Every structure is written in structure tokens, then in C-alpha cells.
mmCIF file of C-alpha atoms in Angstrom:
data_model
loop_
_atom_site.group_PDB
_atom_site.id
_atom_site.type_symbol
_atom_site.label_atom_id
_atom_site.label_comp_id
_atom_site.label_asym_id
_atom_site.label_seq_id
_atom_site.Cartn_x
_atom_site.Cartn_y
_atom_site.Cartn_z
ATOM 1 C CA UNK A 1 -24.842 -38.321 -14.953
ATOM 2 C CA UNK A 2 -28.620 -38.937 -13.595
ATOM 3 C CA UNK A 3 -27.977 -43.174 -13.833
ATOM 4 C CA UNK A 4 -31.539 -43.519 -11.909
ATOM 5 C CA UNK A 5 -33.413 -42.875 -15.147
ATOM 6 C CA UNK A 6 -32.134 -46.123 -17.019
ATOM 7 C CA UNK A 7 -33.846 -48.363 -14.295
ATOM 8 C CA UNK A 8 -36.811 -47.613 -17.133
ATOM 9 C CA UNK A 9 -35.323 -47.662 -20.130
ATOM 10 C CA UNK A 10 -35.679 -50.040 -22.104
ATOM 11 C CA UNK A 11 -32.550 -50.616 -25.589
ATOM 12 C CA UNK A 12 -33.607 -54.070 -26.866
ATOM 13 C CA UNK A 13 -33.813 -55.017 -30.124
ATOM 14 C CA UNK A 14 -31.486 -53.723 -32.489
ATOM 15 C CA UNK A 15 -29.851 -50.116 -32.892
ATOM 16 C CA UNK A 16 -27.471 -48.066 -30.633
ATOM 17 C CA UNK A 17 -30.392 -46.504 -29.109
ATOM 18 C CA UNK A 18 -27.645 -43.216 -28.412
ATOM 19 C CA UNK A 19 -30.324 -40.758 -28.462
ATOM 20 C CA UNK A 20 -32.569 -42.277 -25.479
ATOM 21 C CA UNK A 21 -29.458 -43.474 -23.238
ATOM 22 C CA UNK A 22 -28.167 -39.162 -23.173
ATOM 23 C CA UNK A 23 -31.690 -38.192 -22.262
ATOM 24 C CA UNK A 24 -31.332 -40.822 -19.707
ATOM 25 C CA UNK A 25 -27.949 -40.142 -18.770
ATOM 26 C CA UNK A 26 -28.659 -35.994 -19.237
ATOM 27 C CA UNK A 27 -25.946 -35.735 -21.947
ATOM 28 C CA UNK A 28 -26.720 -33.423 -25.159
ATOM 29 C CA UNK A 29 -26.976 -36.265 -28.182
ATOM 30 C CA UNK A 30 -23.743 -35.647 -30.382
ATOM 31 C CA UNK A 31 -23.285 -37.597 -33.670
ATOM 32 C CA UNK A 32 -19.402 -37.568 -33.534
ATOM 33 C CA UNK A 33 -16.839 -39.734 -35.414
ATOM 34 C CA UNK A 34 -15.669 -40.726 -31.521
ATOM 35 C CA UNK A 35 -18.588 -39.600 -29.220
ATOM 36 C CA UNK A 36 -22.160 -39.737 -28.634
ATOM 37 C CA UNK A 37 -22.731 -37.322 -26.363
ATOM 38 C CA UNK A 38 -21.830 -34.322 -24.560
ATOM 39 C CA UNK A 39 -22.212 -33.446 -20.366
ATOM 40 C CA UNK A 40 -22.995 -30.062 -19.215
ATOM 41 C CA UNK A 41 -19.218 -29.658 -18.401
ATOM 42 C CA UNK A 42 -18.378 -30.596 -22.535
ATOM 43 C CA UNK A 43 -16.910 -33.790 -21.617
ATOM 44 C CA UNK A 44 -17.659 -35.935 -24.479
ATOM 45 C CA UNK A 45 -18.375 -39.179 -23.876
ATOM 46 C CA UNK A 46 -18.689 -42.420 -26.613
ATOM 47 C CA UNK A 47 -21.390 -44.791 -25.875
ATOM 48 C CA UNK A 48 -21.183 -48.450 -26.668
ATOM 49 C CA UNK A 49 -24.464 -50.874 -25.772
ATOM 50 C CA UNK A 50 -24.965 -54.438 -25.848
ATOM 51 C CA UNK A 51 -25.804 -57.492 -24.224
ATOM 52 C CA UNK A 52 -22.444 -59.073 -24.200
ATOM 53 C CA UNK A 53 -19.563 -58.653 -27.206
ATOM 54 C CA UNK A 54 -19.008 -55.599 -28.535
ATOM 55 C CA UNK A 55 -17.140 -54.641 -32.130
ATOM 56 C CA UNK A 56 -14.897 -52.084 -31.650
ATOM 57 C CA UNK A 57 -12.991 -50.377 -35.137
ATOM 58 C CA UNK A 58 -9.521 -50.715 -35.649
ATOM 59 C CA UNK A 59 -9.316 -48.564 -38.709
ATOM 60 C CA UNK A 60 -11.037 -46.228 -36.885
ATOM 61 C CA UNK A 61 -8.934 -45.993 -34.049
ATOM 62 C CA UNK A 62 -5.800 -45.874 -36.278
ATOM 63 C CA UNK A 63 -6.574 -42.012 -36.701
ATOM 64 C CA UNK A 64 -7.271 -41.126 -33.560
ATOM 65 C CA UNK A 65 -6.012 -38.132 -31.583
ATOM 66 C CA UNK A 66 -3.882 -37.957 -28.715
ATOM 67 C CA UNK A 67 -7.040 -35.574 -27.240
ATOM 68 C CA UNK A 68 -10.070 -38.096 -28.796
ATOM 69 C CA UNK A 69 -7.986 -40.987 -27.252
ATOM 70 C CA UNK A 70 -8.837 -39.570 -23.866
ATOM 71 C CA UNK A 71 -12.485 -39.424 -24.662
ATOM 72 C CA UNK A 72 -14.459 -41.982 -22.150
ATOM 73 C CA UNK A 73 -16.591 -45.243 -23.507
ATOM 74 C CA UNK A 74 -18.944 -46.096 -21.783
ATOM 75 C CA UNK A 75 -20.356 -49.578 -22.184
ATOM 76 C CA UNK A 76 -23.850 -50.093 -21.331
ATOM 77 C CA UNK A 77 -24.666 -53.637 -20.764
ATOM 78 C CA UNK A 78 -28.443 -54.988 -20.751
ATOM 79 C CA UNK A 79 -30.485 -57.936 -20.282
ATOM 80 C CA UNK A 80 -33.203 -58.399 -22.938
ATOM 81 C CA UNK A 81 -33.378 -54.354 -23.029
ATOM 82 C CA UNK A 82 -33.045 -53.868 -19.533
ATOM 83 C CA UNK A 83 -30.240 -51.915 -18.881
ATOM 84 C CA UNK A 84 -27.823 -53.537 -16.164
ATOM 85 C CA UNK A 85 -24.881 -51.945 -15.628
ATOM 86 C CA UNK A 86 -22.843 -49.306 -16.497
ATOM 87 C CA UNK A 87 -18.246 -49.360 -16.915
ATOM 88 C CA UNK A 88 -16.246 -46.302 -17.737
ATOM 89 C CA UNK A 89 -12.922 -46.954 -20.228
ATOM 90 C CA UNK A 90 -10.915 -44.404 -22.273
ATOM 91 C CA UNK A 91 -10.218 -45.366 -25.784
ATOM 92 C CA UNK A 92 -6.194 -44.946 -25.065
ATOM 93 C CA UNK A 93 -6.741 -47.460 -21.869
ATOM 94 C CA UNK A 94 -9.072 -49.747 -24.026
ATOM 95 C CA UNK A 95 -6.225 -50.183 -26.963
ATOM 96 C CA UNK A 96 -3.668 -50.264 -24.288
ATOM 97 C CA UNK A 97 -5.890 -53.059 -22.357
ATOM 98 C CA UNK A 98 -6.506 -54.883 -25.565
ATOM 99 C CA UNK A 99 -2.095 -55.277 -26.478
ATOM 100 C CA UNK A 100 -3.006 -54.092 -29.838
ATOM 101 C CA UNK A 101 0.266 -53.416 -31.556
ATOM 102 C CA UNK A 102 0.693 -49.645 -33.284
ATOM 103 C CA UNK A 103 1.596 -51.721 -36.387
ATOM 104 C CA UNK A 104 -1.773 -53.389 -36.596
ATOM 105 C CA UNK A 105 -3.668 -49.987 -36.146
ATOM 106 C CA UNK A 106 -1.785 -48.678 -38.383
ATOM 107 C CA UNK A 107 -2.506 -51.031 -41.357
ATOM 108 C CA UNK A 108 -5.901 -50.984 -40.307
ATOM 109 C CA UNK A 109 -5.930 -47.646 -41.296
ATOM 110 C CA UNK A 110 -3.786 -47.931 -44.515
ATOM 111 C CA UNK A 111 -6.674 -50.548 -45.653
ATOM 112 C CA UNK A 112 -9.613 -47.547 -44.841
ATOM 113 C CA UNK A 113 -7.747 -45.233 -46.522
ATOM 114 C CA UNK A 114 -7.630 -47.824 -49.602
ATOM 115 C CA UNK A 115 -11.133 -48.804 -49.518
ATOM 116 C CA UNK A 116 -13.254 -46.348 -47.338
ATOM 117 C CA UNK A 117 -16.224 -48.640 -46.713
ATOM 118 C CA UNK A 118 -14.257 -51.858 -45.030
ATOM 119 C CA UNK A 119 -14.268 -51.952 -41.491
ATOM 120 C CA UNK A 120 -11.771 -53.747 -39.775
ATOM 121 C CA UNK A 121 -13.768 -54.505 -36.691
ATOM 122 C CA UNK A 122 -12.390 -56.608 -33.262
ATOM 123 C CA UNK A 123 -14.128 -58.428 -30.386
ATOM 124 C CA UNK A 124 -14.918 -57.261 -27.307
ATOM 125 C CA UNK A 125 -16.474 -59.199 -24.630
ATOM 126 C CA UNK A 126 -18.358 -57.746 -21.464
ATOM 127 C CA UNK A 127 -15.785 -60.267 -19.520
ATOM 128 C CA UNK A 128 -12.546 -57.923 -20.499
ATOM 129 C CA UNK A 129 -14.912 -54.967 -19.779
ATOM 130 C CA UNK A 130 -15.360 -55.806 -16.529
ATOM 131 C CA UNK A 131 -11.750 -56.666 -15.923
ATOM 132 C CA UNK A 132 -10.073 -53.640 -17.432
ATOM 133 C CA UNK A 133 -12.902 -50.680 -17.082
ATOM 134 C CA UNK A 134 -14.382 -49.102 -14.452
ATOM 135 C CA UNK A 135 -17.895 -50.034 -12.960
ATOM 136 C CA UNK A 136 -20.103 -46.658 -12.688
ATOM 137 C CA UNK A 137 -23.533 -47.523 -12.457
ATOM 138 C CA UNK A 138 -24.946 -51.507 -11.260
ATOM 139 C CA UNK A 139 -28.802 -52.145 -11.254
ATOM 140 C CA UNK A 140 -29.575 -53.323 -7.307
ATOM 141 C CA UNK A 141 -30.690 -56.043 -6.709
ATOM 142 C CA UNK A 142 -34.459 -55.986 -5.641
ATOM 143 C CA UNK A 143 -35.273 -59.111 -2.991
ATOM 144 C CA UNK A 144 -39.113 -60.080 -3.835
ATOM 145 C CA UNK A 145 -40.440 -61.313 0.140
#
């Protein structure tokens, strides 16, 4: 992934902005129940931006494959639109990072399947992020003389 191009992007405001961060990133744009986009290998990758908390979909995770489960998030954090860094985290590491119980997923899920439109949506702050994930991509630090 080319992570040079999102020293100019720019993802404020609201939206997930998915389409611009693949050109940036060089991924094909994919609108996928658990990805966003696709690398010229076919690794699919899920793309998750914000400035700081993140909702993440326990109903939606409750019917998740053993194979999506292995599908990388990436979280793209940003500044007032400027994108700042970049951390790596599988969905089976992220529910494995977050202790949430099978039994809770699974109701999540039994409440979708009642009522299709709730979401059942949990917190995510960058702080656990950057604990549990891995960092790919930081913007440097430019010194102004």
C-alpha cells in the first residue's frame, strides 16, 4: 500500500470517505458487508476512519466467518481531515482484544435477526487501537527552522 499519497488527502467532515482512502492506498473500492477494499494480491481489507472513537457492530460481527474474521481493519486516524496515522487489526484479534463474550455476540445477532434495522453498536477508542493493533503508517514529523 502507496501510504505517501494520504500526506494530501484530506477525510474531514462527515462520511467514510472509503472511495478516496483505496485510491490513496491503491486498493480497488469494494462495497462489502466486511471490507472496503481489495489489494492487487485480493487481500481484502475493512477500513475504519475517524478522529478518535470508533463504533464498531456487534450484530454484525455475530455472523461472521471464520475466513471474514481474518480480514484486516485498518483504522485511519486524522486531525481535522488530515490523515495521521495508520494501525492494522484483524476483526478475530479486535473481538478477542475487546473480551467480548460469544454470548453477547450472539444475542446481538438474535436481536438483528428480530429487527433487521437495529444496530447494536460498541465503543472504540483510538487509545485501545493503539494498544492492541499494529502501527503501519505515522505522518513525520516536519521541524519548521
Amino acid at each position: 500500500m502507496n501510504f505517501s499519497n494520504l500526506f494530501t488527502l484530506n477525510v474531514a467532515g462527515k462520511g467514510g470517505y472509503d472511495a478516496e482512502i483505496c485510491e490513496a492506498l491503491g486498493l480497488d473500492r469494494v462495497s462489502a458487508e466486511y471490507f472496503d477494499g481489495v489489494d492487487p494480491y485480493g487481500c481484502k481489507i475493512e477500513l475504519k476512519k475517524q478522529s478518535d472513537q470508533q463504533w464498531i457492530d456487534l450484530a454484525k460481527l455475530s455472523f461472521i466467518t471464520e475466513e471474514e474474521s481474518n480480514i484486516p481493519m485498518l483504522f485511519v486516524y486524522h486531525n481535522k481531515g488530515s490523515i495521521q496515522s495508520v494501525y492494522m487489526i484483524t476483526y478475530k484479534d479486535l473481538i478477542t482484544a475487546l473480551n467480548i463474550p460469544l454470548e453477547t455476540l450472539e444475542m446481538a445477532g438474535m436481536v438483528k435477526l428480530a429487527a433487521m434495522s437495529v444496530q447494536i453498536k460498541y465503543p472504540v477508542k483510538k487509545a485501545f487501537i493503539v494498544e492492541h493493533a499494529t502501527m503501519l503508517w505515522i505522518r513525520p514529523v516536519v521541524e519548521s527552522k
